[in-house]
Coordinates of C-alpha atoms in Angstrom, one line a residue:
M24 CA 73.1 -41.3 -34.5
K25 CA 69.9 -42.5 -33.0
C26 CA 66.8 -41.0 -31.3
H27 CA 66.8 -40.6 -27.5
S28 CA 63.7 -42.4 -26.1
V29 CA 63.7 -40.0 -23.1
A30 CA 61.9 -37.5 -25.3
I31 CA 58.5 -39.1 -24.6
L32 CA 58.8 -38.0 -21.0
F33 CA 58.7 -34.3 -21.9
F34 CA 56.1 -32.2 -23.6
F35 CA 55.8 -28.9 -25.2
S36 CA 53.1 -26.8 -23.6
F37 CA 50.9 -26.4 -26.7
S38 CA 50.6 -30.1 -27.5
L39 CA 48.5 -31.3 -24.7
L40 CA 44.8 -32.1 -24.2
F41 CA 42.7 -29.2 -22.9
L42 CA 39.2 -28.8 -24.2
C43 CA 37.9 -32.2 -23.3
C44 CA 38.8 -31.8 -19.7
L45 CA 37.8 -28.1 -19.8
S46 CA 34.3 -29.0 -20.9
Q47 CA 34.1 -31.5 -18.0
N48 CA 35.3 -28.7 -15.6
S49 CA 33.2 -26.0 -17.2
T50 CA 31.6 -25.2 -13.8
Q51 CA 34.9 -23.7 -12.7
T52 CA 34.3 -20.1 -13.4
Q53 CA 36.8 -17.3 -14.1
S54 CA 36.4 -13.6 -14.4
P55 CA 37.0 -11.9 -17.8
S56 CA 39.7 -9.7 -16.2
I57 CA 41.8 -12.7 -15.1
A58 CA 41.3 -14.6 -18.4
C59 CA 42.2 -11.6 -20.4
K60 CA 45.6 -11.3 -18.8
S61 CA 46.7 -14.1 -21.0
T62 CA 46.2 -12.0 -24.2
P63 CA 48.4 -9.3 -25.7
Y64 CA 45.3 -7.0 -25.6
P65 CA 43.6 -7.3 -22.3
K66 CA 41.4 -4.2 -22.6
L67 CA 40.1 -5.3 -26.0
C68 CA 39.6 -8.8 -24.5
R69 CA 37.5 -7.5 -21.6
S70 CA 35.4 -5.5 -24.1
I71 CA 34.8 -8.6 -26.2
L72 CA 33.9 -10.7 -23.2
S73 CA 31.5 -8.1 -21.9
A74 CA 29.1 -9.4 -24.5
F75 CA 29.5 -12.9 -23.2
K76 CA 26.1 -13.9 -21.7
S77 CA 26.4 -17.7 -21.4
S78 CA 27.0 -19.7 -18.2
P79 CA 29.3 -20.8 -16.8
S80 CA 32.0 -18.2 -17.4
S81 CA 34.8 -20.6 -17.9
P82 CA 38.0 -20.3 -20.0
Y83 CA 36.6 -23.0 -22.3
N84 CA 33.4 -21.0 -23.0
Y85 CA 35.3 -17.8 -23.4
G86 CA 37.4 -19.5 -26.0
K87 CA 34.4 -20.8 -27.9
F88 CA 32.8 -17.4 -27.8
S89 CA 35.9 -15.7 -29.1
V90 CA 36.1 -18.1 -32.0
K91 CA 32.6 -17.2 -33.0
Q92 CA 33.4 -13.5 -32.9
C93 CA 36.5 -14.2 -35.0
T94 CA 34.4 -16.1 -37.6
K95 CA 32.0 -13.2 -38.0
Q96 CA 34.7 -10.7 -38.5
A97 CA 36.7 -12.9 -40.8
Q98 CA 33.7 -13.2 -43.1
K99 CA 33.2 -9.5 -43.2
L100 CA 36.8 -8.8 -44.0
S101 CA 36.9 -11.5 -46.7
K102 CA 33.8 -9.9 -48.2
T103 CA 35.4 -6.5 -48.2
I104 CA 38.6 -7.8 -49.9
R105 CA 36.5 -9.6 -52.5
H106 CA 34.6 -6.4 -53.2
Y107 CA 37.8 -4.6 -54.2
L108 CA 38.9 -7.6 -56.3
T109 CA 35.7 -8.1 -58.2
H110 CA 34.5 -4.6 -59.0
E111 CA 36.2 -3.5 -62.2
K112 CA 36.0 0.2 -61.4
Q113 CA 37.8 -0.4 -58.1
R114 CA 40.4 -2.8 -59.6
S115 CA 41.3 -0.5 -62.5
R116 CA 42.7 2.0 -60.0
F117 CA 45.2 -0.4 -58.6
S118 CA 48.8 -0.8 -59.7
H119 CA 50.1 -4.3 -60.5
A120 CA 51.7 -4.5 -57.1
E121 CA 48.5 -3.4 -55.3
A122 CA 46.4 -5.9 -57.3
G123 CA 48.9 -8.7 -56.4
A124 CA 48.8 -7.8 -52.7
L125 CA 45.0 -7.7 -52.7
T126 CA 44.8 -11.1 -54.5
D127 CA 47.0 -12.6 -51.8
C128 CA 44.9 -11.0 -49.2
G129 CA 41.8 -12.5 -50.7
E130 CA 43.3 -16.0 -50.7
L131 CA 44.5 -15.6 -47.1
M132 CA 41.2 -14.3 -45.9
E133 CA 39.4 -17.2 -47.4
L134 CA 41.8 -19.6 -45.6
N135 CA 41.0 -17.8 -42.4
V136 CA 37.3 -18.3 -42.8
D137 CA 37.8 -21.9 -43.6
Y138 CA 40.1 -22.5 -40.6
L139 CA 37.6 -20.8 -38.2
R140 CA 34.7 -22.7 -39.6
S141 CA 36.6 -25.9 -39.1
I142 CA 37.5 -25.0 -35.5
S143 CA 33.9 -24.0 -34.7
G144 CA 32.5 -27.2 -36.2
E145 CA 34.9 -29.4 -34.4
L146 CA 34.4 -27.6 -31.1
K147 CA 30.9 -29.1 -31.1
E148 CA 32.6 -32.5 -30.5
A149 CA 34.5 -31.2 -27.5
E150 CA 33.6 -34.2 -25.3
S151 CA 35.7 -36.5 -27.6
M152 CA 38.7 -34.2 -28.2
T153 CA 42.2 -35.6 -28.1
D154 CA 45.6 -33.9 -27.7
E155 CA 46.1 -34.1 -31.5
F156 CA 43.0 -32.0 -31.9
V157 CA 44.2 -29.5 -29.3
D158 CA 47.4 -29.0 -31.2
R159 CA 45.4 -28.6 -34.4
V160 CA 43.3 -25.9 -32.9
T161 CA 46.3 -24.0 -31.6
S162 CA 48.1 -24.4 -35.0
L163 CA 45.1 -23.2 -37.0
L164 CA 44.7 -20.1 -34.7
S165 CA 48.4 -19.4 -35.0
G166 CA 48.1 -19.7 -38.8
I167 CA 45.1 -17.3 -38.8
V168 CA 47.2 -14.7 -37.1
T169 CA 50.0 -15.3 -39.6
N170 CA 47.7 -15.0 -42.6
Q171 CA 46.4 -11.7 -41.3
Q172 CA 49.9 -10.4 -40.8
T173 CA 51.0 -11.5 -44.3
C174 CA 48.1 -9.6 -45.9
F175 CA 48.9 -6.4 -44.0
D176 CA 52.6 -6.7 -44.8
E177 CA 52.0 -7.1 -48.5
L178 CA 49.6 -4.2 -48.7
V179 CA 52.2 -2.0 -47.0
D180 CA 55.1 -3.3 -49.2
S181 CA 53.0 -2.6 -52.3
K182 CA 52.7 1.1 -51.2
S183 CA 49.0 0.7 -51.7
G184 CA 46.6 3.5 -50.9
I185 CA 44.2 0.7 -50.0
A186 CA 46.5 -0.2 -47.1
A187 CA 45.4 3.1 -45.4
V188 CA 41.7 2.3 -46.0
L189 CA 42.0 -1.2 -44.7
Y190 CA 44.5 -0.4 -41.9
E191 CA 41.9 -0.1 -39.2
P192 CA 39.7 -3.1 -40.0
L193 CA 42.8 -5.3 -40.6
S194 CA 44.4 -4.1 -37.3
N195 CA 41.1 -4.6 -35.4
V196 CA 40.7 -8.2 -36.7
T197 CA 44.3 -9.0 -36.1
R198 CA 44.0 -8.0 -32.4
L199 CA 40.8 -10.0 -32.2
Y200 CA 42.5 -13.1 -33.5
S201 CA 45.3 -12.6 -31.0
V202 CA 42.8 -12.3 -28.2
S203 CA 41.2 -15.6 -29.2
L204 CA 44.5 -17.3 -29.5
G205 CA 45.4 -16.1 -26.0
L206 CA 42.1 -17.2 -24.4
V207 CA 42.4 -20.7 -25.9
T208 CA 46.0 -21.1 -24.8
H209 CA 45.1 -19.8 -21.3
A210 CA 42.4 -22.5 -21.2
L211 CA 45.1 -25.0 -22.1
D212 CA 47.4 -23.8 -19.3
R213 CA 44.6 -24.2 -16.7
N214 CA 44.0 -27.7 -17.9
L215 CA 47.7 -28.6 -17.6
R216 CA 47.7 -27.7 -13.9
R217 CA 44.9 -30.2 -13.4
N218 CA 46.1 -33.0 -15.7
K219 CA 49.8 -34.0 -15.2
K220 CA 49.7 -37.0 -17.5
R221 CA 49.6 -36.8 -21.2
S222 CA 46.7 -38.5 -22.9
K223 CA 47.5 -41.6 -24.9
R224 CA 48.1 -40.8 -28.5
S225 CA 46.2 -42.8 -31.1
K226 CA 48.1 -44.6 -33.8
N227 CA 45.7 -43.2 -36.3
W228 CA 46.1 -46.1 -38.7
F229 CA 43.8 -45.4 -41.7
L230 CA 40.7 -47.4 -42.3
K231 CA 41.0 -50.6 -44.3
N232 CA 39.4 -50.4 -47.8
T233 CA 39.5 -52.9 -50.6
N234 CA 40.3 -50.2 -53.1
R235 CA 43.4 -49.0 -51.3
F236 CA 46.7 -50.5 -50.3
R237 CA 49.4 -49.8 -47.8
E238 CA 53.1 -50.4 -48.5
P239 CA 56.5 -49.0 -47.5
L240 CA 57.4 -45.7 -49.1
E241 CA 60.6 -47.0 -50.6
T242 CA 58.8 -50.0 -52.1
L243 CA 56.2 -47.7 -53.6
I244 CA 58.9 -45.5 -55.1
K245 CA 60.6 -48.4 -56.7
D246 CA 57.4 -49.9 -58.0
I247 CA 56.1 -46.6 -59.5
R248 CA 59.4 -45.8 -61.2
K249 CA 59.4 -49.1 -63.1
A250 CA 55.6 -49.2 -63.7
P251 CA 54.3 -48.6 -67.3
C252 CA 51.5 -46.1 -67.5
H253 CA 48.8 -48.7 -67.9
D254 CA 49.4 -49.8 -64.4
C255 CA 48.5 -46.4 -63.0
H256 CA 44.8 -46.7 -62.2
K257 CA 42.6 -47.0 -59.2
G258 CA 42.0 -50.1 -57.1
E259 CA 44.2 -52.5 -59.0
R260 CA 46.3 -53.6 -56.0
N261 CA 44.9 -54.7 -52.7
L262 CA 47.2 -55.9 -49.9
G263 CA 44.3 -56.9 -47.7
E264 CA 44.3 -56.1 -44.0
V265 CA 47.7 -54.7 -43.7
E266 CA 48.7 -53.4 -40.2
S267 CA 52.4 -52.8 -40.8
N268 CA 54.0 -49.5 -41.4
G269 CA 53.7 -48.0 -44.8
I270 CA 51.8 -45.4 -46.8
L271 CA 48.2 -45.8 -47.8
V272 CA 47.7 -45.3 -51.5
N273 CA 44.5 -44.7 -53.4
Q274 CA 45.5 -43.8 -57.0
S275 CA 48.6 -42.9 -58.9
V276 CA 49.4 -41.1 -62.1
I277 CA 52.6 -40.4 -64.1
V278 CA 53.8 -37.1 -65.5
S279 CA 56.4 -36.5 -68.2
P280 CA 56.8 -33.6 -70.6
H281 CA 57.1 -36.0 -73.6
G282 CA 53.4 -37.0 -73.9
T283 CA 54.0 -40.7 -73.2
D284 CA 52.2 -40.8 -69.8
N285 CA 49.1 -39.6 -68.1
F286 CA 50.0 -35.8 -68.0
T287 CA 52.6 -33.5 -69.4
T288 CA 52.5 -31.0 -66.5
I289 CA 52.5 -31.4 -62.8
G290 CA 49.8 -28.8 -62.6
D291 CA 47.4 -30.8 -64.7
A292 CA 48.0 -33.9 -62.6
I293 CA 47.1 -31.9 -59.5
A294 CA 44.0 -30.5 -61.1
F295 CA 42.9 -34.1 -61.9
S296 CA 43.4 -35.2 -58.3
P297 CA 40.2 -35.5 -56.1
N298 CA 39.0 -32.6 -54.0
N299 CA 38.9 -32.6 -50.2
S300 CA 40.0 -36.2 -49.7
K301 CA 40.3 -37.5 -46.2
P302 CA 43.3 -39.3 -44.7
E303 CA 41.5 -42.6 -44.7
D304 CA 41.0 -42.2 -48.5
G305 CA 44.8 -42.6 -49.0
Y306 CA 47.3 -40.6 -50.9
F307 CA 46.9 -39.5 -54.5
V308 CA 50.4 -40.2 -55.9
I309 CA 51.9 -38.1 -58.7
Y310 CA 55.1 -39.5 -60.1
A311 CA 57.0 -36.9 -62.1
R312 CA 59.6 -38.5 -64.3
E313 CA 63.1 -37.1 -64.7
A314 CA 62.8 -33.7 -66.5
V315 CA 62.9 -30.0 -66.0
Y316 CA 59.4 -28.7 -65.5
E317 CA 59.2 -25.0 -66.3
E318 CA 55.8 -24.3 -64.6
Y319 CA 54.4 -22.5 -61.6
V320 CA 52.6 -25.0 -59.5
V321 CA 49.9 -24.4 -56.9
V322 CA 48.4 -27.0 -54.6
P323 CA 45.2 -25.3 -53.5
K324 CA 43.6 -25.8 -50.1
H325 CA 41.1 -28.4 -51.5
K326 CA 43.7 -30.7 -52.9
K327 CA 44.7 -32.7 -49.9
N328 CA 46.7 -35.9 -49.3
L329 CA 48.9 -35.5 -52.4
L330 CA 52.2 -37.4 -52.7
L331 CA 54.6 -36.0 -55.3
I332 CA 57.5 -38.4 -56.2
G333 CA 60.3 -37.5 -58.4
D334 CA 63.4 -39.3 -59.7
G335 CA 65.8 -37.5 -57.4
I336 CA 67.5 -34.2 -56.6
N337 CA 68.5 -32.4 -59.8
R338 CA 66.7 -35.0 -61.9
T339 CA 63.1 -34.0 -61.4
V340 CA 63.3 -30.2 -61.3
I341 CA 60.5 -27.7 -61.0
T342 CA 61.8 -24.2 -61.9
G343 CA 60.6 -20.6 -62.3
N344 CA 62.0 -17.1 -61.9
H345 CA 59.3 -14.8 -60.4
S346 CA 60.6 -12.1 -58.1
V347 CA 59.6 -9.0 -56.2
I348 CA 61.7 -6.8 -58.5
D349 CA 59.8 -8.1 -61.5
G350 CA 56.4 -7.2 -59.9
W351 CA 55.4 -10.3 -57.9
T352 CA 54.6 -10.3 -54.2
T353 CA 56.8 -12.4 -52.0
F354 CA 53.9 -14.7 -51.3
N355 CA 53.2 -15.3 -54.9
S356 CA 56.7 -15.2 -56.3
S357 CA 57.0 -18.9 -55.5
T358 CA 57.7 -21.5 -58.2
F359 CA 55.8 -24.1 -56.1
A360 CA 53.1 -23.2 -53.6
V361 CA 51.3 -25.6 -51.2
S362 CA 48.1 -25.0 -49.2
G363 CA 46.5 -28.5 -49.3
E364 CA 47.1 -30.3 -46.0
R365 CA 49.1 -33.5 -45.7
F366 CA 51.1 -32.8 -48.8
V367 CA 54.3 -34.9 -49.3
A368 CA 57.1 -34.5 -51.7
V369 CA 60.0 -36.9 -52.2
D370 CA 63.0 -36.7 -54.5
V371 CA 62.2 -33.4 -56.2
T372 CA 64.2 -30.1 -56.7
F373 CA 62.3 -26.8 -56.4
K374 CA 64.1 -23.8 -58.0
N375 CA 63.8 -20.1 -58.4
T376 CA 66.5 -18.9 -60.8
A377 CA 65.7 -15.1 -60.5
G378 CA 69.2 -14.6 -59.0
P379 CA 70.4 -12.4 -56.1
A380 CA 69.8 -9.1 -57.9
K381 CA 66.1 -9.8 -58.0
H382 CA 65.8 -9.8 -54.2
Q383 CA 62.9 -11.8 -52.8
A384 CA 62.3 -14.8 -55.1
V385 CA 60.7 -17.9 -53.5
A386 CA 61.4 -21.4 -54.7
L387 CA 58.7 -23.0 -52.5
R388 CA 56.0 -21.5 -50.3
N389 CA 54.4 -23.9 -47.8
N390 CA 51.3 -23.1 -45.8
A391 CA 50.0 -26.7 -45.7
D392 CA 49.4 -28.3 -42.4
L393 CA 51.0 -31.6 -41.7
S394 CA 53.2 -31.3 -44.8
S395 CA 56.5 -33.2 -45.4
F396 CA 59.5 -33.0 -47.7
Y397 CA 61.9 -35.8 -48.0
R398 CA 65.2 -35.9 -50.0
C399 CA 64.2 -32.6 -51.8
S400 CA 66.3 -29.6 -52.6
F401 CA 65.3 -25.9 -52.6
E402 CA 67.5 -23.6 -54.6
G403 CA 67.3 -19.8 -54.7
Y404 CA 69.0 -16.8 -53.2
Q405 CA 66.9 -14.4 -51.1
D406 CA 63.8 -16.0 -49.5
T407 CA 64.3 -19.4 -51.0
L408 CA 62.0 -21.4 -48.7
Y409 CA 58.9 -19.7 -47.3
V410 CA 57.8 -21.9 -44.4
H411 CA 54.7 -19.7 -44.1
S412 CA 52.4 -21.3 -41.5
L413 CA 51.1 -24.5 -39.8
R414 CA 53.1 -27.7 -39.1
Q415 CA 55.8 -28.8 -41.4
F416 CA 58.7 -31.4 -41.6
Y417 CA 61.8 -31.5 -43.7
R418 CA 64.1 -34.5 -43.8
E419 CA 67.4 -35.0 -45.6
C420 CA 66.8 -31.9 -47.8
D421 CA 69.2 -29.4 -49.3
I422 CA 68.4 -25.7 -48.9
Y423 CA 70.4 -23.1 -50.8
G424 CA 70.2 -19.3 -50.4
T425 CA 71.6 -16.0 -49.2
V426 CA 69.4 -13.5 -47.3
D427 CA 66.7 -15.0 -45.0
F428 CA 66.6 -18.1 -47.1
I429 CA 64.5 -20.1 -44.6
F430 CA 61.8 -17.7 -43.4
G431 CA 58.1 -17.6 -42.3
N432 CA 56.0 -18.5 -39.3
A433 CA 55.3 -22.2 -39.4
A434 CA 56.1 -24.7 -36.8
A435 CA 58.8 -26.3 -38.9
V436 CA 61.3 -29.0 -38.0
F437 CA 64.4 -29.6 -40.2
Q438 CA 66.2 -32.9 -39.6
N439 CA 69.4 -34.3 -41.3
C440 CA 69.3 -31.4 -43.8
N441 CA 72.2 -29.7 -45.6
I442 CA 71.8 -25.9 -45.4
Y443 CA 74.1 -24.1 -47.9
A444 CA 74.8 -20.4 -47.9
R445 CA 75.5 -19.0 -51.4
K446 CA 77.4 -15.9 -52.5
P447 CA 75.1 -12.8 -52.0
M448 CA 75.3 -9.4 -53.7
P449 CA 78.1 -7.0 -52.6
N450 CA 77.6 -5.6 -49.2
Q451 CA 74.8 -8.0 -48.3
K452 CA 74.9 -10.1 -45.2
N453 CA 73.6 -13.7 -45.3
A454 CA 71.1 -14.9 -42.7
V455 CA 70.0 -18.5 -42.8
T456 CA 66.7 -17.9 -41.0
A457 CA 64.2 -15.0 -40.6
Q458 CA 61.4 -16.4 -38.4
G459 CA 58.2 -14.3 -38.3
R460 CA 56.3 -15.0 -35.0
T461 CA 54.2 -12.0 -34.1
D462 CA 52.3 -13.3 -31.1
P463 CA 53.7 -14.9 -27.9
N464 CA 50.9 -17.4 -27.9
Q465 CA 51.7 -18.8 -31.4
N466 CA 53.1 -22.3 -31.3
T467 CA 55.4 -21.5 -34.2
G468 CA 59.2 -21.4 -34.8
I469 CA 62.0 -23.0 -36.8
A470 CA 63.9 -26.0 -35.3
I471 CA 67.0 -27.1 -37.0
Q472 CA 68.2 -30.5 -35.7
N473 CA 71.1 -32.7 -36.7
C474 CA 71.7 -30.6 -39.8
S475 CA 74.8 -29.1 -41.5
I476 CA 75.2 -25.4 -42.0
V477 CA 78.0 -24.7 -44.5
A478 CA 78.9 -22.6 -47.5
A479 CA 77.9 -23.8 -50.9
P480 CA 80.9 -25.1 -52.9
D481 CA 81.4 -22.0 -55.1
F482 CA 80.9 -19.7 -52.1
A483 CA 83.3 -21.7 -50.0
K484 CA 86.1 -20.9 -52.5
D485 CA 85.2 -17.2 -52.3
L486 CA 85.2 -17.3 -48.5
N487 CA 88.6 -18.9 -48.4
S488 CA 90.1 -16.2 -50.7
T489 CA 88.4 -13.0 -49.4
A490 CA 86.3 -13.8 -46.3
T491 CA 84.4 -10.5 -46.7
T492 CA 80.8 -11.7 -46.5
L493 CA 79.3 -12.0 -43.0
N494 CA 77.0 -14.9 -42.4
Y495 CA 74.6 -15.5 -39.5
L496 CA 72.3 -18.2 -38.1
G497 CA 69.3 -15.9 -38.3
R498 CA 67.7 -12.5 -37.6
P499 CA 64.3 -11.6 -36.0
W500 CA 61.8 -10.8 -38.8
K501 CA 59.1 -10.2 -36.2
E502 CA 59.0 -9.3 -32.5
F503 CA 58.6 -12.8 -31.1
S504 CA 60.8 -14.6 -33.6
R505 CA 61.8 -18.1 -32.4
T506 CA 64.6 -20.3 -33.9
V507 CA 66.7 -23.0 -32.4
Y508 CA 69.7 -25.0 -33.7
M509 CA 70.2 -28.4 -32.0
Q510 CA 72.9 -31.0 -32.4
S511 CA 74.0 -29.6 -35.8
Y512 CA 77.3 -29.0 -37.6
I513 CA 78.0 -25.2 -37.9
G514 CA 80.7 -24.4 -40.4
D515 CA 83.3 -21.6 -40.1
L516 CA 81.3 -19.3 -42.3
I517 CA 79.1 -18.3 -39.4
S518 CA 80.2 -15.1 -37.6
P519 CA 81.3 -15.6 -33.9
V520 CA 78.3 -13.5 -32.7
G521 CA 76.0 -16.0 -34.4
W522 CA 72.9 -13.8 -34.8
L523 CA 72.1 -10.5 -36.5
E524 CA 69.7 -7.7 -35.5
W525 CA 66.8 -6.9 -37.9
N526 CA 66.1 -3.3 -36.9
G527 CA 68.2 -2.0 -34.0
T528 CA 67.0 -3.4 -30.7
V529 CA 63.5 -4.4 -31.9
G530 CA 62.6 -7.9 -30.7
L531 CA 65.9 -8.6 -28.9
D532 CA 64.2 -9.0 -25.5
T533 CA 61.1 -10.8 -26.8
L534 CA 62.6 -13.3 -29.4
Y535 CA 63.7 -16.8 -28.5
Y536 CA 66.9 -17.9 -30.1
G537 CA 68.5 -21.1 -28.7
E538 CA 71.5 -23.4 -29.4
F539 CA 72.0 -26.9 -28.0
R540 CA 75.1 -29.1 -28.4
N541 CA 76.1 -28.0 -31.8
Y542 CA 79.6 -28.7 -33.1
G543 CA 82.0 -27.5 -35.7
P544 CA 84.2 -24.4 -36.1
G545 CA 81.1 -22.0 -36.1
A546 CA 79.5 -23.5 -33.1
N547 CA 81.7 -21.9 -30.5
T548 CA 79.3 -19.8 -28.3
T549 CA 81.8 -17.8 -26.3
M550 CA 81.3 -14.7 -28.4
R551 CA 77.6 -15.1 -29.1
V552 CA 75.2 -12.1 -28.8
K553 CA 74.2 -11.1 -25.3
W554 CA 70.5 -10.4 -26.1
P555 CA 67.9 -11.1 -23.4
G556 CA 66.1 -13.5 -25.8
Y557 CA 69.2 -15.6 -26.6
S558 CA 70.0 -18.7 -24.6
L559 CA 72.1 -21.8 -24.5
M560 CA 69.5 -24.5 -24.0
N561 CA 69.7 -27.5 -21.7
A562 CA 68.3 -30.9 -22.7
S563 CA 64.8 -30.3 -21.3
Q564 CA 64.5 -27.0 -23.1
A565 CA 65.8 -28.5 -26.4
L566 CA 63.2 -31.3 -26.1
N567 CA 60.5 -28.8 -26.5
F568 CA 61.6 -28.3 -30.1
T569 CA 61.7 -31.9 -31.2
V570 CA 59.3 -33.6 -33.6
Y571 CA 57.5 -35.3 -30.8
N572 CA 56.8 -32.1 -28.8
F573 CA 57.0 -29.2 -31.3
T574 CA 54.8 -30.6 -34.1
M575 CA 53.3 -33.8 -32.5
G576 CA 54.9 -35.4 -35.6
D577 CA 54.6 -38.9 -34.1
T578 CA 50.8 -38.6 -34.7
W579 CA 51.0 -37.9 -38.4
L580 CA 54.5 -38.6 -39.8
P581 CA 54.2 -42.4 -39.5
D582 CA 51.4 -42.2 -42.1
T583 CA 54.0 -40.8 -44.6
D584 CA 56.6 -43.5 -43.9
I585 CA 59.3 -40.9 -43.9
P586 CA 62.0 -41.6 -41.3
F587 CA 62.2 -39.2 -38.4
C588 CA 63.6 -38.8 -35.0
G589 CA 61.0 -38.0 -32.4
G590 CA 63.4 -36.6 -29.7
L591 CA 67.0 -35.7 -29.4
V592 CA 69.7 -37.8 -31.1
V593 CA 72.5 -39.6 -29.3
S594 CA 75.6 -41.3 -30.7
G595 CA 75.5 -44.9 -31.6
G596 CA 74.0 -45.5 -35.0
N597 CA 70.7 -44.7 -36.7

């Protein structure tokens, strides 16, 4: 198979330049009542913009104003959550589940403050904005809405009394975030009507530096696997002014549990890595030798540009068994959690061995922007892979699970992956995906392209003998759930109707579920659901969900040197 070059002629509506041109056209005014029609809460929007005193009254200025209001409220909410967490008298009243949910909320609220500060700061450079920046703004605002929803869901799930206390402030701020997202995307739409051509994307090659080197990913992997530990230090290799494809490397360390290398745990290697590194600094490489690492790993928000390399699937294994049944929140049940942007993992297995009876038990949670996983496996049962938020890419990975085992609200693209349904508990139904989009303006969804959806080997035997378990492509976790399957093999395990309701008719007319040129015994669409939100996509619709259009992957994936298809695939080789 190969990529179809026609993809560059199409674009997804959230990935185009808007603020640069809007600032140039800022004299074109618009009334708040018209601008607010683009938001889910027009009345609230008009109330917010009634305090807008600047001139001119343009969509661009409305957007900037709303971001400022969001920042103020996010800081207040973060302070409130922190108060509950840091005052011993307050904390002592909480159950374990409540404390866990509040801890997650604290982390998510801090992320929201960071994201909004980043947006506000970069908006000051509006005259020099690119389409990459616009996609980043939309992605961060979408992530902010998702973080808020996650906090609220976890408080409710914990049956916390504090959920009632925080319900109103959480709901108010959630609506405010949605208003800001709507205003910004409305400004984008206005810009699109004036600018038919896409701005030229920069190659974004990293700056040259004599302490860094760029080389192909496969060469790097081979070199680091055979390198003794004394070669693992900074600035030793310099390839000069390299302009060819490859990955820019700053420093590398080696992990093994035997005490013969730099670190014995992956967590210690991450802690040693630099804070807040920039793309031009290069990747900090962590090579984890073949072993089973029984540890719970967190890549926090300030640990950016990390590249984790293992010795292969089922050779370098990171494993844990936290679950909701055992008192963990879904968000923090993960064996491995990533928040630091531009994280890359290659040749690693991530496991949660809690088992199907423990219900939600996450192997990997990913809320890192511009993150990539290549030749990795994710093994669990319910809620295996939590694609929580922001832009993500998975290539040639294996994902195993039962109920909702790929779930979340990222803009996530899966290419050339093997997706394996496992045997669930009795009377359970398997759903491959549970996408959690809550706002129609979020640029999020799950796109599964050129993948294989089949039963895991042990489950396949069971299906052949009994065929009692029902399996589905997905179900709508949230009202605006969005998932597409394109050019993928769908095995006979999938029910002819294809998709499953979550809660009666909720979301069936607001979701977006699409299929495009899939094949295999489970790909027959003649008996598919007849929901208003389900469609058989044509080529132009499918192109909206490709790497090029859905995540603007062509602007950041080349820096990882991971192979990817930017558009649709056609027969005729790789």
